[in-house]
Short mmCIF file of C-alpha atoms and ligand atoms in Angstrom, two decimals:
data_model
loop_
_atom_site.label_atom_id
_atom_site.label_comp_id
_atom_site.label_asym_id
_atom_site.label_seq_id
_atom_site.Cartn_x
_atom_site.Cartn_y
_atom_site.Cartn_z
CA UNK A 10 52.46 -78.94 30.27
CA UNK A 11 54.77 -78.11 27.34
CA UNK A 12 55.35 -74.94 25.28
CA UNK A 13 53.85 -76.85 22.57
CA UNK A 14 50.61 -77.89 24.04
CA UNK A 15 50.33 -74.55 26.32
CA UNK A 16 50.47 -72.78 22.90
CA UNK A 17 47.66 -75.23 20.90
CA UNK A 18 45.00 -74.82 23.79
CA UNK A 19 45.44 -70.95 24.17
CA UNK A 20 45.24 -70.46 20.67
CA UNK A 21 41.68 -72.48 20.95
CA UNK A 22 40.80 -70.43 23.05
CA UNK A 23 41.82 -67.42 21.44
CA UNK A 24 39.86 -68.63 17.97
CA UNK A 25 36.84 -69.44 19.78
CA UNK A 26 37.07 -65.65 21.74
CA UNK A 27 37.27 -64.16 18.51
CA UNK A 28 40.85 -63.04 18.06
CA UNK A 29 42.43 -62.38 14.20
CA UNK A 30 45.47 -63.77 14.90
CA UNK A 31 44.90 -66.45 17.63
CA UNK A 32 48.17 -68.75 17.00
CA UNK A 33 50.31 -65.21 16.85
CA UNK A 34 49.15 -63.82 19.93
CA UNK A 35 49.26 -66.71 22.20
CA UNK A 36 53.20 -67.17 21.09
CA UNK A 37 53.25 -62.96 21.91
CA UNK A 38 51.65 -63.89 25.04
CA UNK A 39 53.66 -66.79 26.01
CA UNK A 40 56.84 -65.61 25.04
CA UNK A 41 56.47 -62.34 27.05
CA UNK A 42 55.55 -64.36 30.17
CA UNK A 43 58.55 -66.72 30.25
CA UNK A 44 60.67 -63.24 28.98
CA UNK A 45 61.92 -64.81 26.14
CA UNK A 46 61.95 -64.07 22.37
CA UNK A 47 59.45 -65.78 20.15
CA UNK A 48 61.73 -67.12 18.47
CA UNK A 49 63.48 -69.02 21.55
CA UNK A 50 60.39 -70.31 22.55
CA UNK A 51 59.48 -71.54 19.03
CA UNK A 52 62.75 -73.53 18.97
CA UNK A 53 62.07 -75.52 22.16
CA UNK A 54 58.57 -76.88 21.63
CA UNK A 55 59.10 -79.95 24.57
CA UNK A 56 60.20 -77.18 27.33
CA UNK A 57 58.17 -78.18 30.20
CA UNK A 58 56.38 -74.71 31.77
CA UNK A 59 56.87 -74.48 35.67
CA UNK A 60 53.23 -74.21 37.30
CA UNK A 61 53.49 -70.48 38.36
CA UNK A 62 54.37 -70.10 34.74
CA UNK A 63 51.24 -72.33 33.23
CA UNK A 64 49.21 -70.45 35.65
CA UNK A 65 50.38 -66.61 34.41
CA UNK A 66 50.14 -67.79 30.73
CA UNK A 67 46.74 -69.07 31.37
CA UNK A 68 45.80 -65.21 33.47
CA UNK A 69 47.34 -63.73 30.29
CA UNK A 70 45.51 -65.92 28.06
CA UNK A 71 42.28 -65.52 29.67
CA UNK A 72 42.71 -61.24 29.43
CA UNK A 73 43.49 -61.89 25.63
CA UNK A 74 40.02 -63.66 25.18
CA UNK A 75 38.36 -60.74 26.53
CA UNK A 76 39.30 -59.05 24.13
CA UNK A 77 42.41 -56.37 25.91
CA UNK A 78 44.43 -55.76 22.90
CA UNK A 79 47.76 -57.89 22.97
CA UNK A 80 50.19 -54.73 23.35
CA UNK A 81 48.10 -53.44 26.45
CA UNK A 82 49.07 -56.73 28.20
CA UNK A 83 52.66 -57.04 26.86
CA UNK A 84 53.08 -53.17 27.34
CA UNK A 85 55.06 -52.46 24.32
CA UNK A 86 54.79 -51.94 20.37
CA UNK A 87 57.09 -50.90 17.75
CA UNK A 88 56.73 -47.79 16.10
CA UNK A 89 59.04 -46.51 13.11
CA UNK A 90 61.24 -49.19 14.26
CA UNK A 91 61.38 -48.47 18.16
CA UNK A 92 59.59 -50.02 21.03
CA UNK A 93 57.44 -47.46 23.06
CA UNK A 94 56.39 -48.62 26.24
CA UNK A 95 52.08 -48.38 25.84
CA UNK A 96 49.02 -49.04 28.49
CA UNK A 97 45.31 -48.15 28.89
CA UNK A 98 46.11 -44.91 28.95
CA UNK A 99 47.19 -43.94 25.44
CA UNK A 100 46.26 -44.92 22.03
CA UNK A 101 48.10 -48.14 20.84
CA UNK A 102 50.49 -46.54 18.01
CA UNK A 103 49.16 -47.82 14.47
CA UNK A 104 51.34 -48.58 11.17
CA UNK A 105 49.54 -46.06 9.30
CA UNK A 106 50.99 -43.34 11.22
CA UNK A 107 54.42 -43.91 10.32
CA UNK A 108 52.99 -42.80 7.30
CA UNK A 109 53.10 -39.29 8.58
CA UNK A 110 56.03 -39.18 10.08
CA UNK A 111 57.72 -40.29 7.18
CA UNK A 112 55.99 -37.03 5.08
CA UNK A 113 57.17 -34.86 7.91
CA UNK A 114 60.76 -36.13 7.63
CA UNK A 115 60.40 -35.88 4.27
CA UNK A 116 59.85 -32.42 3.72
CA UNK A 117 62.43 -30.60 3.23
CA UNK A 118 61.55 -27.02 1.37
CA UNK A 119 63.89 -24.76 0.08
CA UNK A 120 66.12 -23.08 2.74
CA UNK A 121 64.60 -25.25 5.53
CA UNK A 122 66.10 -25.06 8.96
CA UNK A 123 68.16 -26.91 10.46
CA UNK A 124 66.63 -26.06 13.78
CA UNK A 125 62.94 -26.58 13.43
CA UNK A 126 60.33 -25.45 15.88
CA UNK A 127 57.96 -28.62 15.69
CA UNK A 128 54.19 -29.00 18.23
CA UNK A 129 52.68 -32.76 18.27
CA UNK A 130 48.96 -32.05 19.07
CA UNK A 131 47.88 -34.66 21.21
CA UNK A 132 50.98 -36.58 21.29
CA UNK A 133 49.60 -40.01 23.60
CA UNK A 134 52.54 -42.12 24.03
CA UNK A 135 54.59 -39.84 21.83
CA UNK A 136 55.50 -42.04 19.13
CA UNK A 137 54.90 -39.24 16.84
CA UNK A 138 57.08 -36.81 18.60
CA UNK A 139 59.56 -38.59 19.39
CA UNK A 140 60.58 -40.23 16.27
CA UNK A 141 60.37 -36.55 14.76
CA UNK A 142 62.98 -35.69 17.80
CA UNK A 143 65.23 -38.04 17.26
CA UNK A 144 65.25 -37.79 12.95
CA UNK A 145 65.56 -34.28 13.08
CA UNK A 146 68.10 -34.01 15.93
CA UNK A 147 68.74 -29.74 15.67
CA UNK A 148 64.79 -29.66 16.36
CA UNK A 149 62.85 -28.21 19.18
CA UNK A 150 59.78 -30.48 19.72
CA UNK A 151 57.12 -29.71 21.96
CA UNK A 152 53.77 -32.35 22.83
CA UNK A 153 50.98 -31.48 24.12
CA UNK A 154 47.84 -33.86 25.50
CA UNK A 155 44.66 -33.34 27.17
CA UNK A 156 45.61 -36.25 29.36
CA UNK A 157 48.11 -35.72 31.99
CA UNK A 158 47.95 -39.83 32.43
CA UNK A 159 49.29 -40.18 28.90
CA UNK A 160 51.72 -37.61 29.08
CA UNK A 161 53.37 -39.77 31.67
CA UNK A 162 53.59 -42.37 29.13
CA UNK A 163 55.37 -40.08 26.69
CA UNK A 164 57.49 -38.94 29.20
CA UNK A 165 58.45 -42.11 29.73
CA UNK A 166 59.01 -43.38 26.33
CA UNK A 167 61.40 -40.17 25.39
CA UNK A 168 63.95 -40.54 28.68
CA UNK A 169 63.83 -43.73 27.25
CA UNK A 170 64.61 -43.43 23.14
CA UNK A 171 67.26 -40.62 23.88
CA UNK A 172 64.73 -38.17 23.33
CA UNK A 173 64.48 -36.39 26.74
CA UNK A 174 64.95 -33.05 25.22
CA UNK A 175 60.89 -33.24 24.12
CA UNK A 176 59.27 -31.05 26.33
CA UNK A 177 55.76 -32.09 27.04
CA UNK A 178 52.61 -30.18 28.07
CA UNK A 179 48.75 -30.83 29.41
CA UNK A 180 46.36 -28.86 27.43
CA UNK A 181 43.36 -29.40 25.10
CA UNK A 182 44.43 -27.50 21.93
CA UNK A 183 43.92 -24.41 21.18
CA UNK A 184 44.26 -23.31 24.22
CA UNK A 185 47.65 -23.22 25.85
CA UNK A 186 49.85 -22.37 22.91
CA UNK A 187 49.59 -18.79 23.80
CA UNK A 188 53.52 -18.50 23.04
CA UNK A 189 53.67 -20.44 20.04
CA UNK A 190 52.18 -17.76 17.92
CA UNK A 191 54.41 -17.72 14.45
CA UNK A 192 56.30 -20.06 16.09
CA UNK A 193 56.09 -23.37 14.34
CA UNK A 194 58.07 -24.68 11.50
CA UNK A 195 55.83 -27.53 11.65
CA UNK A 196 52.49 -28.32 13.65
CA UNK A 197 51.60 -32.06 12.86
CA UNK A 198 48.50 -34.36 14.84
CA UNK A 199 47.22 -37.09 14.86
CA UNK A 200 43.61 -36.22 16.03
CA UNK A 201 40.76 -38.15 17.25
CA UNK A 202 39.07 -38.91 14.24
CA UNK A 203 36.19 -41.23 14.62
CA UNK A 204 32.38 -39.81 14.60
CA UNK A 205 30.54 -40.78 18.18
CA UNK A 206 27.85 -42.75 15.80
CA UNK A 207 30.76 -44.70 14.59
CA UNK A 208 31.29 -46.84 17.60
CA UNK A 209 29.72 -49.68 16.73
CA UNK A 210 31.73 -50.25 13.73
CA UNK A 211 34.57 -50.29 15.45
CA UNK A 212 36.33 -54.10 17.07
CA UNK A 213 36.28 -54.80 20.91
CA UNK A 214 39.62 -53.95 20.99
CA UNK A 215 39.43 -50.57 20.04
CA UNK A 216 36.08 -49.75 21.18
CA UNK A 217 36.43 -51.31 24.60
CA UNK A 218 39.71 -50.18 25.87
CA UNK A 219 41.18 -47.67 23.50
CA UNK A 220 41.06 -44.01 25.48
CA UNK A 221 37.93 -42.38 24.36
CA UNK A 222 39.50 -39.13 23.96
CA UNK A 223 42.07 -40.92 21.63
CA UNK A 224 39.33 -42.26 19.35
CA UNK A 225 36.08 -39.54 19.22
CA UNK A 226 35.79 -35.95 17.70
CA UNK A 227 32.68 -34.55 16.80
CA UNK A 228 31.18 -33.11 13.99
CA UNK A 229 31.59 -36.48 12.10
CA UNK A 230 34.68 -37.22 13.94
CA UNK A 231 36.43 -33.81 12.06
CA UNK A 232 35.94 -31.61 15.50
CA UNK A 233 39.94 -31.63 16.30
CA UNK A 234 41.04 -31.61 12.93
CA UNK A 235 38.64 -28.26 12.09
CA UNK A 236 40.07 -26.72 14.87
CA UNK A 237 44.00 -27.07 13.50
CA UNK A 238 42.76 -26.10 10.06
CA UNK A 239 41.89 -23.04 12.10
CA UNK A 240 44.90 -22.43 14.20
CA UNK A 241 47.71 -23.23 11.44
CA UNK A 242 48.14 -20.09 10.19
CA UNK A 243 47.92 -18.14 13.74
CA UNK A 244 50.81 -20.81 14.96
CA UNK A 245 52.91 -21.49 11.70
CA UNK A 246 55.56 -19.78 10.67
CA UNK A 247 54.85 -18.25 6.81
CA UNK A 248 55.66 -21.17 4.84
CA UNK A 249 55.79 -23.67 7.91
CA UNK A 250 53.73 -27.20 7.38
CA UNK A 251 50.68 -28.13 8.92
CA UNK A 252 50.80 -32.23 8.37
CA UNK A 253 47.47 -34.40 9.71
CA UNK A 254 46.44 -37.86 9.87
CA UNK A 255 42.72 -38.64 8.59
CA UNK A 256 40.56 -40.86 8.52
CA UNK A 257 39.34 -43.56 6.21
CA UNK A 258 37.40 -41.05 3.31
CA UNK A 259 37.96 -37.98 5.23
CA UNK A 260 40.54 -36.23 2.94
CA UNK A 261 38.46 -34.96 0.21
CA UNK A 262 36.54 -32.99 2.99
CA UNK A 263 39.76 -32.11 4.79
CA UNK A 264 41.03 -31.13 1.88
CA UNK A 265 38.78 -28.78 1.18
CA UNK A 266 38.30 -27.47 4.68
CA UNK A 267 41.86 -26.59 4.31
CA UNK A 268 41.82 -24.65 0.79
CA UNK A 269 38.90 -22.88 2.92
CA UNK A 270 40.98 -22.20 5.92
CA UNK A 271 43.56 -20.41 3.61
CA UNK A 272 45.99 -22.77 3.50
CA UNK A 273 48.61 -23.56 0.36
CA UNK A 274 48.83 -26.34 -1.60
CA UNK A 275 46.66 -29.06 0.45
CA UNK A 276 47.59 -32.55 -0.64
CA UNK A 277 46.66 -35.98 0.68
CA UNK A 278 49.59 -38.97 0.75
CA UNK A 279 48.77 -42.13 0.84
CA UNK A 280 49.42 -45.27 3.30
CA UNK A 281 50.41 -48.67 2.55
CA UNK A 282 47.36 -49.64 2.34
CA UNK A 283 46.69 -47.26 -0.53
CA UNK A 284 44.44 -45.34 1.68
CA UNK A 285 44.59 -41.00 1.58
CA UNK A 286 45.79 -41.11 5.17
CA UNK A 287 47.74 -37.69 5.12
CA UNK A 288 46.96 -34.28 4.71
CA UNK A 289 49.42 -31.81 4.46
CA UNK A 290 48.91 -27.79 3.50
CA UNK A 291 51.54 -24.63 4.12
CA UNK A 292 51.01 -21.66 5.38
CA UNK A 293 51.18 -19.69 2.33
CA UNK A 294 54.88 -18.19 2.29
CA UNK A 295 53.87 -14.29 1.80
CA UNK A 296 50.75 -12.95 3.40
CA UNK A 297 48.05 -12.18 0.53
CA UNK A 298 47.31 -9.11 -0.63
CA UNK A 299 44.36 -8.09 0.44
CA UNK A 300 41.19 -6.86 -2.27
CA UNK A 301 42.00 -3.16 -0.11
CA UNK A 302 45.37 -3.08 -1.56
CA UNK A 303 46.02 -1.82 -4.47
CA UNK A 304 49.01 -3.21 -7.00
CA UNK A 305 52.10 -2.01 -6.53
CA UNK A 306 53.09 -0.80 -9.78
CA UNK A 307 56.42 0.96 -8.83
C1 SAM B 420 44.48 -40.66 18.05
S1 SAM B 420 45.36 -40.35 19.58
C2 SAM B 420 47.02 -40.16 18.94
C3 SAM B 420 48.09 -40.58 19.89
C4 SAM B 420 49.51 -40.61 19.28
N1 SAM B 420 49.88 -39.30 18.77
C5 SAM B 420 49.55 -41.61 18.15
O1 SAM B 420 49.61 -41.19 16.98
O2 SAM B 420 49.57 -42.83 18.40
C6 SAM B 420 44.83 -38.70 19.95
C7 SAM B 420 45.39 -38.08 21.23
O3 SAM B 420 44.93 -36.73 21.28
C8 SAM B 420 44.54 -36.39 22.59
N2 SAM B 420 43.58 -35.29 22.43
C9 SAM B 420 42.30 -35.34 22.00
N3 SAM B 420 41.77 -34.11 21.87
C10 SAM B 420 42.76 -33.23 22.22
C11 SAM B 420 42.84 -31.80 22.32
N4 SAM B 420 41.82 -31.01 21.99
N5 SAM B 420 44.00 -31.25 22.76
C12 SAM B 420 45.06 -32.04 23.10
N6 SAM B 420 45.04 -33.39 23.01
C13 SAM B 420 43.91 -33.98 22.59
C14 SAM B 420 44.04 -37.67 23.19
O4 SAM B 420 44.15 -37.66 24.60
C15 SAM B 420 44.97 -38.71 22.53
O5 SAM B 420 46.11 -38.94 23.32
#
């Protein structure tokens, strides 16, 4: 069988499974299997596949119909233009968060350090922290993850970006950043954000092989995201930036919860989708004076 007619049949069989992009993936699929580019398999349609290799495209093929999203089987996807290794056990890195890392590297307030102290609350492969580590390289980046399975992962991925100097830690925020108090420059997350209800909306992909504790908070999915509203300002430095990924139509109420939580200035930026996918809020720069106080008039 040739490249040619390997690739029509699996992407039949892709179509009929379901799959958005069923021509796309199968050349993914194929191309990882013979180790090749795409594009050098695209340019040699008549290449004859060898039988172990028919029979591993047709195993991957087969895994791809049930629905295992494509970078779980290739193990890789790019991420603010790097590949980070990725399996079952963390959350497949998305576009939109790039969105957030580009706010973080972005901000840049008046007398900002050049040696930031910077946490990544439940950091999964570590895309997040890592490309923070590596374009802000006089930083001090910590992640941390309930799951000691992804935190391999990230471990992984930073030895190897050039970003070994992340130091990475298992615990399920807030507890275990005892020493962090007034620490942070910046504490950025991107949270579990979907409501338990929710499921069903969600595709096969996601749903079926995503890590749960990547995808579900409760109270409406805002559970995590509640809880760093609530630890910013114990953690952050005065002035330091507390910078969140939402969900689709959860600003407005993050928003909020944040003005409530005491924070400055809560704003939401938008992805490229046009979608308020980014909340960010300081710590307000000089503690407030309290109603007790009165005015110094001196
Ligand atoms: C949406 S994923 C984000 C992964 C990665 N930062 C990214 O942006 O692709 C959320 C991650 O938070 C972790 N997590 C969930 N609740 C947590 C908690 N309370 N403390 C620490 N990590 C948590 C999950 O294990 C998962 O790896």
């Amino acid at each position: 069988v040739t490249v040619q007619h390997a690739l029509l049949a699996a992407a039949e069989t892709l179509r009929s499974a379901g799959v958005d992009s069923p021509r796309l993936d199968a050349e993914l699929l194929l191309a990882h299997v013979l180790g090749v580019s795409r594009t050098q398999l695209l340019v040699h349609p008549e290449q004859e596949l060898s039988e172990a290799q028919a029979r591993a495209f047709e195993m991957h093929r087969d895994w791809r119909a049930t629905r295992v999203p494509l970078p779980y089987l290739t193990g890789t996807r790019e991420f603010f233009g790097r590949a980070f290794f990725v399996n079952q056990q963390v959350l497949i890195p998305r576009p939109e968060t790039e969105t957030l890392v580009e706010a973080v590297l972005g901000w840049q307030p008046p007398g900002f350090t050049a040696h930031p102290t910077l946490l990544d609350v439940g950091t999964g492969s570590g895309c997040i922290a890592i490309s923070l580590a590596l374009g802000l390289p006089g930083s001090r980046v910590i992640g941390m993850d309930l799951s000691g399975k992804a935190l391999e992962v990230a471990r992984r991925n930073a030895d190897a970006l050039g970003a070994a100097r992340v130091e990475l830690r298992e615990a399920r925020f807030p507890e275990g950043v005892e020493d962090l108090e007034e620490v942070l420059d910046i504490l950025v997350s991107n949270p579990p954000y979907i409501g338990p209800d929710e499921s069903l909306d969600l595709p096969p992909e996601v749903r079926d092989f995503e890590p749960q504790e990547a995808l579900y908070a409760g109270d409406c999915g805002l559970e995590v995201i509640q809880s760093l509203l609530d630890n910013a300002s114990r953690l952050l430095k005065p002035g330091g930036l507390l910078a969140l990924e939402v969900g689709f139509r959860q600003a407005p109420e993050v928003l909020r919860r944040a003005q409530k939580a005491g924070l400055a200035s809560p704003r939401a930026v938008r992805d490229l989708s046009g979608i308020e996918r980014v909340v960010l809020a300081e710590r307000p720069a000089q503690p407030r004076r309290s109603p007790e106080q009165p005015p110094n008039h001196a």
